[in-house]
Coordinates of C-alpha atoms and ligand atoms in Angstrom, one line a residue:
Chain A
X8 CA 76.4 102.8 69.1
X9 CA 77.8 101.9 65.6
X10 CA 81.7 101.9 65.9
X11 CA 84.0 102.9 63.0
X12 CA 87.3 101.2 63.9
X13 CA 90.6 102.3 62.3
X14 CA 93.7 100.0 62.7
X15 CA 93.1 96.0 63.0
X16 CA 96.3 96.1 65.7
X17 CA 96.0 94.2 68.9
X18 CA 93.7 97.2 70.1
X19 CA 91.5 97.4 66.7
X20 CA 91.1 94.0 66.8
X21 CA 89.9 93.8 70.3
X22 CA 87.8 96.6 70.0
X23 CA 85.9 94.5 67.2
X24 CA 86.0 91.3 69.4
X25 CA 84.4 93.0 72.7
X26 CA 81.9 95.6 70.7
X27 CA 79.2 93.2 71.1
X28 CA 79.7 92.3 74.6
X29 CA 79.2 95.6 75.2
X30 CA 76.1 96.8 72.9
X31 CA 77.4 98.0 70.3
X32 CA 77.8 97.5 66.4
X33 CA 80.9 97.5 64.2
X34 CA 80.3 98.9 60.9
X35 CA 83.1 100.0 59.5
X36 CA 87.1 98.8 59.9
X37 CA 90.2 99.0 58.0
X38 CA 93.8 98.2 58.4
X39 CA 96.3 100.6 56.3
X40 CA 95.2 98.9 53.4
X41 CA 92.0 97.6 53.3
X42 CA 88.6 98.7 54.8
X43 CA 85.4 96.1 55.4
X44 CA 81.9 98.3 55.6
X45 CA 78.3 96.8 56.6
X46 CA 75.7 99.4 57.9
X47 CA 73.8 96.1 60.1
X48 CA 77.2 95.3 61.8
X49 CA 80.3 93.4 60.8
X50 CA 80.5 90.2 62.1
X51 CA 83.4 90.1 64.0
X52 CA 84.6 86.7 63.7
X53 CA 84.5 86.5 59.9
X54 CA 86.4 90.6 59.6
X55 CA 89.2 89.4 62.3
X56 CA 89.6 85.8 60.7
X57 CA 90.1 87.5 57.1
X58 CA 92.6 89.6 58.7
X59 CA 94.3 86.7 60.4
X60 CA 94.3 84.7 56.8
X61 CA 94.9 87.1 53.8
X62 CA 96.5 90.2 55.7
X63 CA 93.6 92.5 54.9
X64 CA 89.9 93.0 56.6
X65 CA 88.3 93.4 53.6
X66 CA 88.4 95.0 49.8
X67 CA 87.2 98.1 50.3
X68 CA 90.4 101.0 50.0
X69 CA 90.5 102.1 53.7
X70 CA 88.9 105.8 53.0
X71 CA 85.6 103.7 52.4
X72 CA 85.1 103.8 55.9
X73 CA 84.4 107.3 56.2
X74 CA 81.5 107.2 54.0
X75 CA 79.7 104.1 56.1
X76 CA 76.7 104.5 58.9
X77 CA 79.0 105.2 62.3
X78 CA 77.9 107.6 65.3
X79 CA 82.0 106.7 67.0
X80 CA 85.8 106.4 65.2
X81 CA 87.5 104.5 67.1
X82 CA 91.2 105.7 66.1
X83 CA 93.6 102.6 66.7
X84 CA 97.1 103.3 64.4
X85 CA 100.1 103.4 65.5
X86 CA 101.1 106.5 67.4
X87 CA 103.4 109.1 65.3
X88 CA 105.0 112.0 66.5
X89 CA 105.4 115.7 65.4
X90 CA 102.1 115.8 62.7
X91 CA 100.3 112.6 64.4
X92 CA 99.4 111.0 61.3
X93 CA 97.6 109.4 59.8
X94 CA 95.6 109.3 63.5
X95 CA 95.0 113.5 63.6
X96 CA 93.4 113.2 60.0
X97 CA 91.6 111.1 60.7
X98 CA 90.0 112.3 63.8
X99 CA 89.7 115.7 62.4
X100 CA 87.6 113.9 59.1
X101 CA 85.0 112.4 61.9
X102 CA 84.6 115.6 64.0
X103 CA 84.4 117.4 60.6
X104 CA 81.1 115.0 59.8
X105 CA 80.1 115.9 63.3
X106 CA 80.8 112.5 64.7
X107 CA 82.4 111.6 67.9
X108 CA 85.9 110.3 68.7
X109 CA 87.4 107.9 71.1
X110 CA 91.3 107.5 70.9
X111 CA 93.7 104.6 71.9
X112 CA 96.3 106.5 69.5
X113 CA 98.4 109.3 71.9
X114 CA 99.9 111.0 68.7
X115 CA 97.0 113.6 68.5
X116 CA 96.3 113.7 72.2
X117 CA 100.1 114.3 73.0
X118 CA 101.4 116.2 69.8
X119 CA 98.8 118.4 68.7
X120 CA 96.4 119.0 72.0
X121 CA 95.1 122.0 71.2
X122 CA 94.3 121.3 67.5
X123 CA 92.4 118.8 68.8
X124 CA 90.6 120.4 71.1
X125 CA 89.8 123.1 68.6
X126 CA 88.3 120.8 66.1
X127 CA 86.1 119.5 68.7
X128 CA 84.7 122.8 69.9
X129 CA 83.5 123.2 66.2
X130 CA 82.4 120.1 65.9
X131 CA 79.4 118.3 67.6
X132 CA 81.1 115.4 68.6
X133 CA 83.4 114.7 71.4
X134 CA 86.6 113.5 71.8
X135 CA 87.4 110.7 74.4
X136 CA 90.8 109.2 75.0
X137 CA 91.3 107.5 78.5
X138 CA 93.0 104.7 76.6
X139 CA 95.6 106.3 75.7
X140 CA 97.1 106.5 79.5
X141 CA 97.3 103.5 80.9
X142 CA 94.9 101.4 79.1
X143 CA 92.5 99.9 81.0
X144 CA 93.4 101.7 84.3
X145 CA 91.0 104.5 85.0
X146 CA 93.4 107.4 85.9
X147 CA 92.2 110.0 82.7
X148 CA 88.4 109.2 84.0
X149 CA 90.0 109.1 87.8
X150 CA 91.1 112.9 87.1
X151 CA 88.5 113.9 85.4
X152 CA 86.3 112.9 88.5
X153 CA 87.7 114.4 91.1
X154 CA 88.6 117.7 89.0
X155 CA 91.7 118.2 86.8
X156 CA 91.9 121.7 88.9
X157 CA 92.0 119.8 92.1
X158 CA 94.7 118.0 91.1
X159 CA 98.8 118.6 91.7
X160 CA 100.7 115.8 90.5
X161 CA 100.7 112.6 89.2
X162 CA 103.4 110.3 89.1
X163 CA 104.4 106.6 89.1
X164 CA 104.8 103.9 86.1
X165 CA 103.1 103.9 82.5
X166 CA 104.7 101.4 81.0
X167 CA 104.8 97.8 81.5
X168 CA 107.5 96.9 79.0
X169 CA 109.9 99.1 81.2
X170 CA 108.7 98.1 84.4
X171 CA 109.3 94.3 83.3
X172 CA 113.0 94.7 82.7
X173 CA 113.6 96.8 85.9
X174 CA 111.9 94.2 87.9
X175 CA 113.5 91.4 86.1
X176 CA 116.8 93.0 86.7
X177 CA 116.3 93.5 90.2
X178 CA 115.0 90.0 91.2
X179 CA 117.7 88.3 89.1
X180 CA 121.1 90.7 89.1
X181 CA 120.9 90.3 85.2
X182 CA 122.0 93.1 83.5
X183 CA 119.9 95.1 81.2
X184 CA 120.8 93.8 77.3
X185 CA 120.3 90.2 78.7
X186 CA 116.8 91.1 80.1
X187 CA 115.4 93.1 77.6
X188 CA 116.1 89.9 75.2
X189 CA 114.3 87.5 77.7
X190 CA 111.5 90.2 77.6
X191 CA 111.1 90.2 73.8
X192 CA 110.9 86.2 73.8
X193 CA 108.3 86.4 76.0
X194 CA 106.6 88.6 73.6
X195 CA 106.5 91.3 76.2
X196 CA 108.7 94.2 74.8
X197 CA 107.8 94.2 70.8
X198 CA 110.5 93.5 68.4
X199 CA 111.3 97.7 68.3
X200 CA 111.3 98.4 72.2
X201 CA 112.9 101.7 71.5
X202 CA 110.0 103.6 72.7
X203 CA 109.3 102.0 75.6
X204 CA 113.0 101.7 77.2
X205 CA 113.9 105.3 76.1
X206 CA 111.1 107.0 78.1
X207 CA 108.9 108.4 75.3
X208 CA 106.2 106.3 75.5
X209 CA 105.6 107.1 79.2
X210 CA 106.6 110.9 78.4
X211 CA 104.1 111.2 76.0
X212 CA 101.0 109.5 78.6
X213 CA 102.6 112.2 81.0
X214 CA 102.2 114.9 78.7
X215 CA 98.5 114.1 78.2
X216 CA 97.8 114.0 81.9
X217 CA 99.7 118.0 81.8
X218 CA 97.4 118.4 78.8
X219 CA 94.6 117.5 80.9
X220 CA 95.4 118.8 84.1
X221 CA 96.3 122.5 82.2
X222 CA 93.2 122.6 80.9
X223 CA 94.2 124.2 78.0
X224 CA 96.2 127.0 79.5
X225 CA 99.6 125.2 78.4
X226 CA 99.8 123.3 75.6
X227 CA 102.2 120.0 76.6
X228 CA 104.1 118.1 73.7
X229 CA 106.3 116.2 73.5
X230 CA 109.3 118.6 73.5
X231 CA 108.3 119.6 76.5
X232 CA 109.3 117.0 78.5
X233 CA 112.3 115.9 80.1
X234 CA 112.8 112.6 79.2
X235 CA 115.7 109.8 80.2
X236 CA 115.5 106.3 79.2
X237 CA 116.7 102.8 81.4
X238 CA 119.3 102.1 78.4
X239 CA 122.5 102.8 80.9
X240 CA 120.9 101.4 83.7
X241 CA 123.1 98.0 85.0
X242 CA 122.1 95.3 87.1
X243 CA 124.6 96.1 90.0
X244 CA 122.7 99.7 90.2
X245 CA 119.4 97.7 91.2
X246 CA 121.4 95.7 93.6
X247 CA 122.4 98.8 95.3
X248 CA 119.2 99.8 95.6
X249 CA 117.9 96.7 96.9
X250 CA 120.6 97.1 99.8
X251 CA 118.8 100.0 101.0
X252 CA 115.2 98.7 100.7
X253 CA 115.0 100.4 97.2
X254 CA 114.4 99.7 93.7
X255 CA 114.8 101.6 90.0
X256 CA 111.6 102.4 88.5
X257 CA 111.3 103.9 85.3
X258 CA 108.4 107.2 86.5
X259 CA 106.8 109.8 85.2
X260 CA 106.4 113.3 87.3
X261 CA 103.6 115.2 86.4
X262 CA 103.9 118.2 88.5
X263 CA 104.4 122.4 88.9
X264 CA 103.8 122.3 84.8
X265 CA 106.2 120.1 84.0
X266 CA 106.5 116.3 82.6
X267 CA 110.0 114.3 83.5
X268 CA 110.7 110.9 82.6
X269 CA 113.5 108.9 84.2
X270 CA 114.7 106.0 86.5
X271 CA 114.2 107.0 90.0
X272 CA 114.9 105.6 92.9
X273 CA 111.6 104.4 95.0
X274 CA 110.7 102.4 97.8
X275 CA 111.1 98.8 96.6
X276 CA 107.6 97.7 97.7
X277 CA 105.9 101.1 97.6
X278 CA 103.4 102.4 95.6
X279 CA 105.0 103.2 92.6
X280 CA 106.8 100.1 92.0
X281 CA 104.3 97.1 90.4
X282 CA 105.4 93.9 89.8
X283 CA 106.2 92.8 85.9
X284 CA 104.6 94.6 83.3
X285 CA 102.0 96.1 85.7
X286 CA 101.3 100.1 86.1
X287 CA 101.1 102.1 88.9
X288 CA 100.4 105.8 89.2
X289 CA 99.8 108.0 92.2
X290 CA 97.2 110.6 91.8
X291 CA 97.7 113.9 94.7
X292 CA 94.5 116.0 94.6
X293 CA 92.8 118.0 97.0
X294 CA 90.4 116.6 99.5
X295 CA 91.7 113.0 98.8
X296 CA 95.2 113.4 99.5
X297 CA 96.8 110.6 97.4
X298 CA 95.0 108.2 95.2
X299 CA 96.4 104.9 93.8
X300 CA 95.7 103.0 90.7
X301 CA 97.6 99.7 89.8
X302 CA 96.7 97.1 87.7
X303 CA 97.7 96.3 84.0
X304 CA 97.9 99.0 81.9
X305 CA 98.1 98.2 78.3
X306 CA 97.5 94.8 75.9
X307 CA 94.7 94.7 73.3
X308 CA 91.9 93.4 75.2
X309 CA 93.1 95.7 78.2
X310 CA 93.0 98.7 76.3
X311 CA 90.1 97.9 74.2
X312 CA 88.0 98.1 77.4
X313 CA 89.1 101.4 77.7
X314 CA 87.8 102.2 74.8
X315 CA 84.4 100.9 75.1
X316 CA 84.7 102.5 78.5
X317 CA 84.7 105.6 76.8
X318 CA 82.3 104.9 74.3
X319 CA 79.9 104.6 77.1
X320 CA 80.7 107.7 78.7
X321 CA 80.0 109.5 75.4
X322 CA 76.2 108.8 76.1
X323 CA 76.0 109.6 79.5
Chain B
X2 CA 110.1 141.8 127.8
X3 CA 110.8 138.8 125.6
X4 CA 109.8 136.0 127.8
X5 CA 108.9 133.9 125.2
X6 CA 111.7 133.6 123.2
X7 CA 113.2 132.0 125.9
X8 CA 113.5 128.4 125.8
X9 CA 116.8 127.5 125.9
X10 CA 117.5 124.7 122.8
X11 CA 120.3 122.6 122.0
X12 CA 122.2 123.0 118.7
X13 CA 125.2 121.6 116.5
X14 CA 127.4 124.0 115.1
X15 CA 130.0 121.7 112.4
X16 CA 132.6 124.3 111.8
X17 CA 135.5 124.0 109.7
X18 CA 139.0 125.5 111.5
X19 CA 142.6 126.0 109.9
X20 CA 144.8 124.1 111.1
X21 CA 146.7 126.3 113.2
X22 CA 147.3 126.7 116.9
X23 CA 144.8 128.6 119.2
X24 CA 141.9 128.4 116.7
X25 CA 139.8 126.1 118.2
X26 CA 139.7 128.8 121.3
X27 CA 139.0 131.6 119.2
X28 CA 136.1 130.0 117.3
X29 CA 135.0 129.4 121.0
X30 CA 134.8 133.1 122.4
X31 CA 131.5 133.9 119.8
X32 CA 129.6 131.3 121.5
X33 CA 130.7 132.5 125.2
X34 CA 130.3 136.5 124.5
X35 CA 126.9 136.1 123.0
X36 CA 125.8 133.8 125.9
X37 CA 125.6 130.2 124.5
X38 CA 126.1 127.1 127.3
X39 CA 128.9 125.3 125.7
X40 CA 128.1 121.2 126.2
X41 CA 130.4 119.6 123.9
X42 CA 133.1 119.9 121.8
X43 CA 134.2 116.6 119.3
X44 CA 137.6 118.0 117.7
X45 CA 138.5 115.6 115.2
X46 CA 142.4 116.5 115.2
X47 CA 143.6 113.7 112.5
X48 CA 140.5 113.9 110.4
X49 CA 141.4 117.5 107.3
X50 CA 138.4 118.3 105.2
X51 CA 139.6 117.9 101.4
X52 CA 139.8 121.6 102.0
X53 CA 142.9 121.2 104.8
X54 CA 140.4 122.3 107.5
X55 CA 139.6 120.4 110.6
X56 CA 136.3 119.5 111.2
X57 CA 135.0 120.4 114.9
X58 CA 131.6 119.6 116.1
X59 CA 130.4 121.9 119.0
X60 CA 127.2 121.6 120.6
X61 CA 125.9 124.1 122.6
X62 CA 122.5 125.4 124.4
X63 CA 121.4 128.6 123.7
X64 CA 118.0 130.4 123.3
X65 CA 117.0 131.3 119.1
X66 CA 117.8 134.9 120.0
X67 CA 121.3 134.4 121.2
X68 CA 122.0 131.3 118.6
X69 CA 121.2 133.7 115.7
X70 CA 124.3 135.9 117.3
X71 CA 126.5 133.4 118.0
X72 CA 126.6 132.1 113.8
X73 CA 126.8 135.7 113.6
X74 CA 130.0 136.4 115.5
X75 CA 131.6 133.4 113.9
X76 CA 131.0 134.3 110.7
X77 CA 132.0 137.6 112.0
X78 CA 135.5 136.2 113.2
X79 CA 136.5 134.5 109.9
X80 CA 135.0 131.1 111.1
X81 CA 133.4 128.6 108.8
X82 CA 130.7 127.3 110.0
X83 CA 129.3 124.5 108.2
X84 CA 126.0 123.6 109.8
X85 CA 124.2 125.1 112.5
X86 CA 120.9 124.6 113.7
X87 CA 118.9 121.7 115.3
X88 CA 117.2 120.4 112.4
X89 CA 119.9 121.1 109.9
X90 CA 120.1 118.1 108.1
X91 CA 116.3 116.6 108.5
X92 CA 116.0 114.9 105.3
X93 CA 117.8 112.0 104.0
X94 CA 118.3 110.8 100.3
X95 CA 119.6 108.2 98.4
X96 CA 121.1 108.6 94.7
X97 CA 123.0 106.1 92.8
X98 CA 125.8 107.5 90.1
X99 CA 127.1 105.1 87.8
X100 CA 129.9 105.7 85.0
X101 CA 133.8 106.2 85.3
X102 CA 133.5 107.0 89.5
X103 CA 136.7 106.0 90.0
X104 CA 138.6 107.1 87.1
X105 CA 136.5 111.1 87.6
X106 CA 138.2 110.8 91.0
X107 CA 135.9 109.8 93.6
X108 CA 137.3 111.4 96.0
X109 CA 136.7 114.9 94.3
X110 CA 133.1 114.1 93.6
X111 CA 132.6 113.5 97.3
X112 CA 134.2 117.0 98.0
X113 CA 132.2 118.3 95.3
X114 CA 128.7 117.1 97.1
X115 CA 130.1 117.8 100.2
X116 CA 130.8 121.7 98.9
X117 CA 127.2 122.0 98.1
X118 CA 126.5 123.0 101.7
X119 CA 123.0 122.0 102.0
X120 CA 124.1 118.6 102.0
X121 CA 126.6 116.3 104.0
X122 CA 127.6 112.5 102.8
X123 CA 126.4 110.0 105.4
X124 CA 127.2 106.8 103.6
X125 CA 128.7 105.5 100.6
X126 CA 128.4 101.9 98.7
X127 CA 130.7 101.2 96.1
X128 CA 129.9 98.3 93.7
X129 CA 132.5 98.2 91.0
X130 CA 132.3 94.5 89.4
X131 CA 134.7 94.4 86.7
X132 CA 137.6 96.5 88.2
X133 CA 137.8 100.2 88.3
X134 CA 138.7 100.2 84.4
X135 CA 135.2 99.5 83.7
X136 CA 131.5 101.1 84.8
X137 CA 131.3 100.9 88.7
X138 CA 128.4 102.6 90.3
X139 CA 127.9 103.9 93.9
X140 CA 124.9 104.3 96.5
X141 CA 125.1 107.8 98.3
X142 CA 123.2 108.3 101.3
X143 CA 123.0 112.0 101.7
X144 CA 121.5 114.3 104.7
X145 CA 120.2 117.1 103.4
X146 CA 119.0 120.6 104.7
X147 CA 115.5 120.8 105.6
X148 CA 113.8 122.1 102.4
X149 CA 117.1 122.0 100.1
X150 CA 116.2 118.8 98.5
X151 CA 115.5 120.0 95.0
X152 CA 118.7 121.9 95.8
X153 CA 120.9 119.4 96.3
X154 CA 119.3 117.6 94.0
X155 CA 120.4 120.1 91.1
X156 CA 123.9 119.8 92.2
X157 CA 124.2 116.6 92.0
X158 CA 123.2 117.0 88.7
X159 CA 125.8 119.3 87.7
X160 CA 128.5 117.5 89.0
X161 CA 127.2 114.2 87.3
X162 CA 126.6 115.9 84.3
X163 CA 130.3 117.6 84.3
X164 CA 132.0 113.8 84.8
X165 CA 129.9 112.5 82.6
X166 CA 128.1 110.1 85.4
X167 CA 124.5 108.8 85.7
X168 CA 122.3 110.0 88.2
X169 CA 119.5 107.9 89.6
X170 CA 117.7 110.7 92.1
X171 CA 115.4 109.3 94.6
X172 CA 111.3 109.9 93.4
X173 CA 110.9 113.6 95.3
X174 CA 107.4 114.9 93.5
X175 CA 105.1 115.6 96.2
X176 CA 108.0 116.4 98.9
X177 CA 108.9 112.9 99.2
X178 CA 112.8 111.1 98.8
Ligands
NAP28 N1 98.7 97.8 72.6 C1 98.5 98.5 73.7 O1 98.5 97.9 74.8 C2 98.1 99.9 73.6 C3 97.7 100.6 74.8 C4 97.3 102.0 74.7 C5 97.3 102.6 73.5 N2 97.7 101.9 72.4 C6 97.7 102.7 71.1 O2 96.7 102.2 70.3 C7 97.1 102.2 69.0 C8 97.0 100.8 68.4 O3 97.9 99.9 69.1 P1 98.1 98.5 68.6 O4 98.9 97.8 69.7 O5 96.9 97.9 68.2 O6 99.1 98.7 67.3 P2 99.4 97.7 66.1 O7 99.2 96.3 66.6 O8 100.7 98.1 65.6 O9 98.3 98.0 65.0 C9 98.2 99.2 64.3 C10 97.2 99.0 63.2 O10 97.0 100.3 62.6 C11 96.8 100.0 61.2 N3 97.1 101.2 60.4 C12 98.3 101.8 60.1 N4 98.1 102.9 59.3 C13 96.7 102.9 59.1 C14 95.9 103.8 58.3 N5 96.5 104.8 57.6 N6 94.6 103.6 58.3 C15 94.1 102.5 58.9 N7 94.8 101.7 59.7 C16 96.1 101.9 59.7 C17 97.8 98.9 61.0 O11 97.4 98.3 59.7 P3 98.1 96.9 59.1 O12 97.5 95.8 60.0 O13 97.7 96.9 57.7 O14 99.6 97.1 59.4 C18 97.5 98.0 62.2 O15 96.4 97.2 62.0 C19 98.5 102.8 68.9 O16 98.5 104.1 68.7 C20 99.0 102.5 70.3 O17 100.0 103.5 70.7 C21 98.1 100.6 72.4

């Protein structure tokens, strides 16, 4: 497949490294400001080396990359929320040419579900997006198997950054400021952690798995969901939970048509509370009872797989 | 006739009683009129409810039939009766509130989850580290009525969301705490 890859993040990039591993041809990428086009295939180590050394991919204005040879946009900027851009537009150009689309960015697949899914049944592409919740953990693909129908709830952790600082709380007593500061030295939590810490990032993965699992009968967005964050949280709250074999996890319910988002009390080695930045979710469907998936969730290479997962999948 | 509704089972009734003399005997008569064994009766004399009742805890055997009719005649006689049934409080939870506990009275936010009914106070853990000026936080261990988990559940969010408190509830979705 020739791959069209939009944003030259820690996913983009990634996506660029692996393509070749996996079959596949990069022809066009671009950052917010630049674009790099070649209809026989970027090489990969030149394009990502540019963008290293000057800032940009290339000198082509980014819109060139609409125009190159590409069967797949691979959309990879930053996820926005209300409108989704600049991610919806430019899904909604490559469906428009007929092309298909595979998403790390959750803005579209969590704002504006049904848009989306309108454009595509207009369109003869597809849309793909089982990187959007929990990277390279197969729970979209997972529910998609065994029959979003099936399925009645899905809960646990979908973000790593959270889980960190819960974890690190509760194995040292520290309190939360103190962690979340270790965390960003470590280069775990990003400089602007606000997402992750105040539940939105996991609210909006759990209101693409509603999305999914509704089929289109509800549209989920963010609004929708009832989200509290692990900002109050203190370090003598995990210790009481440790007392009683317990621990604070920050989880997502997905359940009766609804998405919450809080710290909840779980089992402290049970299935819904991974180690450091790990994930964990707990999928409850008919005929398999209760299915678990943990592993790590997000980073670039992580969630580029899950993009050339989908990729795949788009020819099957 | 109704053989099979027979079998005789134990229960717990927790009832509540004013504190005034000959009231423990009449909350007694119900439970003898409609034909209840009585096995037990723990009187805790010193211990008043928030409420100024006296807690008693009566256990009795009886068959459903006649265990539906004694609640009945209590309620009947003016008697508050707390819990009855054998499997009253089956399910157990955890939460953790954390704010100004001891400055929103404790005490009353106790009474408060305690007045929810579905739901009795089995243990508490207090962890306040920097006096009770500051944040302290608390571990309640709750039994709750069979099925009135999501119930409780809501109350205890009113009354953290009246003081102000945070609630950490236990992870329910699916039926579990
Ligand atoms: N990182 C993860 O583990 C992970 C996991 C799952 C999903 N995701 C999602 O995947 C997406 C990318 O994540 P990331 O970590 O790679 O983000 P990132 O490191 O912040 O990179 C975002 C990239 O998008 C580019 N960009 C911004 N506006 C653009 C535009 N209008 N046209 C083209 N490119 C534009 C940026 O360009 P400049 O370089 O010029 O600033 C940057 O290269 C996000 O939506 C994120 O939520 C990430």
């Amino acid at each position: 497949m020739r791959l069209c890859v939009l944003g030259a993040g820690a996913v983009g990039s990634a996506v660029v490294e692996l393509a070749a591993e996996h079959g596949h041809a990069v022809t066009a990428f671009a950052d917010s400001e630049s674009a790099a086009v070649d209809a026989d295939g970027l090489d990969a180590d030149a394009v990502l080396s540019k963008k290293r050394d000057d800032g940009v991919v290339g000198e082509a204005p980014p819109e060139a990359v609409f125009d190159a040879a590409y069967d797949v946009l691979v959309e990879a900027t930053p996820t926005t929320l209300g409108d989704a851009e600049p991610g919806f537009s430019h899904v909604e150009r490559a469906l428009a040419d007929d092309r298909d689309v595979v998403l790390a960015n959750k803005g579209p697949v969590a704002e504006r579900y049904a848009d989306l899914r309108a454009l595509e049944a207009e369109s003869e592409g597809t849309v793909r997006f089982g990187a959007t919740v929990g990277g390279a953990l197969p729970i979209l693909s997972t529910i998609e198997d065994v029959g979003p129908s099936r399925v009645s709830a899905v809960y646990g952790v979908l973000n790593g950054t959270a889980n960190f600082v819960l974890s690190r709380m509760a194995a040292e007593g520290l309190d939360y400021e103190h962690v979340l500061a270790e965390a960003q030295d470590l280069g775990v939590a990003e400089a602007d952690p606000t997402f992750d810490v105040d539940g939105t990032d996991t609210a909006l993965k759990g209101v693409i798995v509603a999305n999914v699992l509704s089929d289109g009968e509800t549209e989920f967005t963010l609004d929708d969901a009832d989200v509290e964050g692990i900002q109050e949280l203190s370090g003598s709250m995990l210790d009481l939970a440790q007392e009683d074999g317990q621990t604070i996890r920050l989880i997502v319910e997905v359940a009766d048509g609804g998405v919450r988002v809080g710290p909840r009390l779980v089992p402290e080695n049970g299935a819904v509370a991974p180690s450091g930045t790990e994930n964990a979710v707990q999928i409850e469907a008919d005929y398999c009872g209760r299915l678990g998936i943990t592993g790590r969730g997000a980073g670039g290479p992580e969630t580029a797989s899950a993009v050339l997962t989908d990729v795949e999948r788009l020819t099957d | 006739m109704s053989e099979v509704h027979n079998d005789v089972q134990a229960y717990t009734l927790r009832l509540e009683l004013v504190d005034e003399p000959g009231e423990l005997l009449r909350s007694l008569q119900p439970i003898a009129e409609h034909g209840g064994n009585l096995l037990s009766i723990f009187h805790e004399r010193g211990n008043v409810t928030p409420r100024g009742y006296i807690p008693v805890e009566v256990d009795i055997e009886a068959t459903p039939d006649r265990f539906d009719n004694i609640v009945e005649g209590l309620s009947d006689a003016g008697i508050n009766v707390i819990q009855a049934g054998t499997e009253r409080y089956s399910e157990r939870l955890t939460i953790i509130l954390s704010g100004h506990l001891i400055e929103t009275d404790l005490s009353d936010t106790l009474t408060q989850i305690e007045a929810t009914r579905n739901a009795t106070v089995t243990d508490i853990s207090l962890s306040a580290p920097a006096g009770s000026i500051d944040v302290s936080s608390a571990r309640f261990q709750l039994a709750a009525a069979s099925g009135a988990t999501e119930e409780v559940l809501a109350a205890m969010r009113e009354i953290a969301d009246e003081k102000d408190l945070q609630l950490v509830e236990p992870l329910t979705v699916g039926g579990r705490a």
